[in-house]
PDB file of C-alpha atoms in Angstrom:
ATOM      1  CA  UNK A   1     190.169  27.696 213.823  1.00  0.00           C
ATOM      2  CA  UNK A   2     188.275  28.812 216.961  1.00  0.00           C
ATOM      3  CA  UNK A   3     190.045  31.688 217.053  1.00  0.00           C
ATOM      4  CA  UNK A   4     189.709  34.015 214.419  1.00  0.00           C
ATOM      5  CA  UNK A   5     192.480  36.484 215.172  1.00  0.00           C
ATOM      6  CA  UNK A   6     195.054  33.504 213.870  1.00  0.00           C
ATOM      7  CA  UNK A   7     195.261  34.647 210.418  1.00  0.00           C
ATOM      8  CA  UNK A   8     198.416  35.374 208.169  1.00  0.00           C
ATOM      9  CA  UNK A   9     197.954  39.116 208.138  1.00  0.00           C
ATOM     10  CA  UNK A  10     197.908  39.259 212.080  1.00  0.00           C
ATOM     11  CA  UNK A  11     200.781  37.243 211.886  1.00  0.00           C
ATOM     12  CA  UNK A  12     202.399  39.048 209.206  1.00  0.00           C
ATOM     13  CA  UNK A  13     202.774  42.408 211.829  1.00  0.00           C
ATOM     14  CA  UNK A  14     204.951  40.053 213.959  1.00  0.00           C
ATOM     15  CA  UNK A  15     207.321  38.821 211.647  1.00  0.00           C
ATOM     16  CA  UNK A  16     207.382  36.986 207.961  1.00  0.00           C
ATOM     17  CA  UNK A  17     207.922  33.994 209.370  1.00  0.00           C
ATOM     18  CA  UNK A  18     205.333  33.948 211.584  1.00  0.00           C
ATOM     19  CA  UNK A  19     203.121  34.688 208.695  1.00  0.00           C
ATOM     20  CA  UNK A  20     204.510  31.931 206.503  1.00  0.00           C
ATOM     21  CA  UNK A  21     204.037  29.410 209.869  1.00  0.00           C
ATOM     22  CA  UNK A  22     200.229  30.778 210.075  1.00  0.00           C
ATOM     23  CA  UNK A  23     199.489  29.648 206.858  1.00  0.00           C
ATOM     24  CA  UNK A  24     200.861  26.598 207.077  1.00  0.00           C
ATOM     25  CA  UNK A  25     199.006  25.506 209.887  1.00  0.00           C
ATOM     26  CA  UNK A  26     195.859  26.848 208.446  1.00  0.00           C
ATOM     27  CA  UNK A  27     196.562  24.710 205.793  1.00  0.00           C
ATOM     28  CA  UNK A  28     197.433  21.559 207.864  1.00  0.00           C
ATOM     29  CA  UNK A  29     194.040  22.340 209.835  1.00  0.00           C
ATOM     30  CA  UNK A  30     191.929  22.511 206.229  1.00  0.00           C
ATOM     31  CA  UNK A  31     193.536  19.456 205.304  1.00  0.00           C
ATOM     32  CA  UNK A  32     192.608  17.814 208.384  1.00  0.00           C
ATOM     33  CA  UNK A  33     189.365  18.780 208.198  1.00  0.00           C
ATOM     34  CA  UNK A  34     189.296  17.357 204.521  1.00  0.00           C
ATOM     35  CA  UNK A  35     190.798  14.529 205.301  1.00  0.00           C
ATOM     36  CA  UNK A  36     188.059  13.630 208.058  1.00  0.00           C
ATOM     37  CA  UNK A  37     185.765  13.660 205.061  1.00  0.00           C
ATOM     38  CA  UNK A  38     187.208  12.018 202.569  1.00  0.00           C
ATOM     39  CA  UNK A  39     188.835   9.355 204.544  1.00  0.00           C
ATOM     40  CA  UNK A  40     185.451   7.313 205.052  1.00  0.00           C
ATOM     41  CA  UNK A  41     184.389   8.158 201.506  1.00  0.00           C
ATOM     42  CA  UNK A  42     187.948   6.152 200.404  1.00  0.00           C
ATOM     43  CA  UNK A  43     186.941   3.088 202.175  1.00  0.00           C
ATOM     44  CA  UNK A  44     183.745   2.762 201.491  1.00  0.00           C
ATOM     45  CA  UNK A  45     184.965   3.453 197.415  1.00  0.00           C
ATOM     46  CA  UNK A  46     187.592   0.729 198.033  1.00  0.00           C
ATOM     47  CA  UNK A  47     184.744  -1.906 199.853  1.00  0.00           C
ATOM     48  CA  UNK A  48     182.353  -0.980 196.900  1.00  0.00           C
ATOM     49  CA  UNK A  49     185.081  -1.609 193.878  1.00  0.00           C
ATOM     50  CA  UNK A  50     186.226  -4.868 195.651  1.00  0.00           C
ATOM     51  CA  UNK A  51     182.146  -6.257 195.522  1.00  0.00           C
ATOM     52  CA  UNK A  52     182.148  -4.770 191.949  1.00  0.00           C
ATOM     53  CA  UNK A  53     185.287  -6.879 191.280  1.00  0.00           C
ATOM     54  CA  UNK A  54     183.433  -9.703 192.808  1.00  0.00           C
ATOM     55  CA  UNK A  55     180.370  -9.154 190.885  1.00  0.00           C
ATOM     56  CA  UNK A  56     182.192  -8.503 187.666  1.00  0.00           C
ATOM     57  CA  UNK A  57     183.815 -11.786 188.152  1.00  0.00           C
ATOM     58  CA  UNK A  58     180.743 -13.769 188.503  1.00  0.00           C
ATOM     59  CA  UNK A  59     178.868 -11.684 185.728  1.00  0.00           C
ATOM     60  CA  UNK A  60     181.891 -12.995 183.224  1.00  0.00           C
ATOM     61  CA  UNK A  61     181.566 -16.693 184.317  1.00  0.00           C
ATOM     62  CA  UNK A  62     177.755 -16.012 183.488  1.00  0.00           C
ATOM     63  CA  UNK A  63     178.451 -14.211 180.177  1.00  0.00           C
ATOM     64  CA  UNK A  64     180.672 -17.333 179.102  1.00  0.00           C
ATOM     65  CA  UNK A  65     177.981 -20.084 180.072  1.00  0.00           C
ATOM     66  CA  UNK A  66     175.588 -17.903 178.405  1.00  0.00           C
ATOM     67  CA  UNK A  67     177.966 -18.125 175.065  1.00  0.00           C
ATOM     68  CA  UNK A  68     177.813 -22.005 175.760  1.00  0.00           C
ATOM     69  CA  UNK A  69     174.398 -22.031 175.670  1.00  0.00           C
ATOM     70  CA  UNK A  70     173.843 -19.470 172.755  1.00  0.00           C
ATOM     71  CA  UNK A  71     176.556 -21.580 170.907  1.00  0.00           C
ATOM     72  CA  UNK A  72     174.739 -24.749 171.327  1.00  0.00           C
ATOM     73  CA  UNK A  73     171.595 -23.118 169.958  1.00  0.00           C
ATOM     74  CA  UNK A  74     172.819 -21.952 167.186  1.00  0.00           C
ATOM     75  CA  UNK A  75     174.306 -25.731 166.365  1.00  0.00           C
ATOM     76  CA  UNK A  76     170.503 -27.210 167.199  1.00  0.00           C
ATOM     77  CA  UNK A  77     169.125 -24.157 165.329  1.00  0.00           C
ATOM     78  CA  UNK A  78     171.339 -25.158 162.149  1.00  0.00           C
ATOM     79  CA  UNK A  79     170.521 -28.982 162.802  1.00  0.00           C
ATOM     80  CA  UNK A  80     166.892 -27.828 162.725  1.00  0.00           C
ATOM     81  CA  UNK A  81     167.291 -25.987 159.388  1.00  0.00           C
ATOM     82  CA  UNK A  82     168.903 -29.207 157.680  1.00  0.00           C
ATOM     83  CA  UNK A  83     166.133 -31.643 159.105  1.00  0.00           C
ATOM     84  CA  UNK A  84     163.531 -29.563 157.751  1.00  0.00           C
ATOM     85  CA  UNK A  85     165.197 -29.275 154.495  1.00  0.00           C
ATOM     86  CA  UNK A  86     165.475 -32.884 154.445  1.00  0.00           C
ATOM     87  CA  UNK A  87     162.037 -33.325 155.561  1.00  0.00           C
ATOM     88  CA  UNK A  88     161.217 -31.168 152.775  1.00  0.00           C
ATOM     89  CA  UNK A  89     163.001 -32.641 150.055  1.00  0.00           C
ATOM     90  CA  UNK A  90     161.716 -35.614 151.202  1.00  0.00           C
ATOM     91  CA  UNK A  91     157.839 -34.990 150.775  1.00  0.00           C
ATOM     92  CA  UNK A  92     158.807 -33.532 147.365  1.00  0.00           C
ATOM     93  CA  UNK A  93     160.253 -36.837 146.247  1.00  0.00           C
ATOM     94  CA  UNK A  94     157.258 -38.717 147.658  1.00  0.00           C
ATOM     95  CA  UNK A  95     155.195 -36.392 145.786  1.00  0.00           C
ATOM     96  CA  UNK A  96     156.759 -36.794 142.787  1.00  0.00           C
ATOM     97  CA  UNK A  97     156.881 -40.617 143.255  1.00  0.00           C
ATOM     98  CA  UNK A  98     152.776 -40.311 143.396  1.00  0.00           C
ATOM     99  CA  UNK A  99     152.518 -38.197 140.427  1.00  0.00           C
ATOM    100  CA  UNK A 100     154.940 -40.772 138.593  1.00  0.00           C
ATOM    101  CA  UNK A 101     152.686 -43.633 139.869  1.00  0.00           C
ATOM    102  CA  UNK A 102     149.371 -42.216 138.653  1.00  0.00           C
ATOM    103  CA  UNK A 103     150.953 -41.500 135.270  1.00  0.00           C
ATOM    104  CA  UNK A 104     152.319 -45.230 135.087  1.00  0.00           C
ATOM    105  CA  UNK A 105     149.054 -46.313 136.022  1.00  0.00           C
ATOM    106  CA  UNK A 106     147.302 -44.233 133.473  1.00  0.00           C
ATOM    107  CA  UNK A 107     149.650 -45.261 130.922  1.00  0.00           C
ATOM    108  CA  UNK A 108     149.274 -48.870 131.327  1.00  0.00           C
ATOM    109  CA  UNK A 109     145.728 -48.734 131.262  1.00  0.00           C
ATOM    110  CA  UNK A 110     145.562 -47.099 128.300  1.00  0.00           C
ATOM    111  CA  UNK A 111     147.947 -49.582 127.016  1.00  0.00           C
ATOM    112  CA  UNK A 112     146.092 -52.384 127.963  1.00  0.00           C
ATOM    113  CA  UNK A 113     144.000 -52.848 124.923  1.00  0.00           C
ATOM    114  CA  UNK A 114     146.957 -51.900 122.706  1.00  0.00           C
ATOM    115  CA  UNK A 115     147.828 -55.855 123.883  1.00  0.00           C
ATOM    116  CA  UNK A 116     145.245 -57.508 122.228  1.00  0.00           C
ATOM    117  CA  UNK A 117     145.678 -54.829 118.865  1.00  0.00           C
ATOM    118  CA  UNK A 118     148.914 -56.221 118.578  1.00  0.00           C
ATOM    119  CA  UNK A 119     148.155 -59.458 119.170  1.00  0.00           C
ATOM    120  CA  UNK A 120     146.161 -59.512 116.341  1.00  0.00           C
ATOM    121  CA  UNK A 121     148.492 -57.754 114.201  1.00  0.00           C
ATOM    122  CA  UNK A 122     151.641 -60.304 115.192  1.00  0.00           C
TER     123      UNK A 122
END
């Protein structure tokens, strides 16, 4: 307030009603000063909250699409793991068949002389 003499103590000298009215006027003046400072901040807050809501909506959409991609990736990784296991099993079977062929060949070669021996005895 521009007038420093306008206070509750000075008004109380005149009457108690004037002191109450003076307190009310001073409180309203203080409220007005605060409201002028706070109002632009409230407007800025509302604008920022609206922008935040839009951004959060976009973020949630991106998170949903990321989840879809991650689920697809997990399915592909599981498919890859299954294919690698099948490949390993097939390679093991190829190795086992190769060993069996070598053993069969050795057996046939070692039994080749037995045919002539059996032919003599029979």
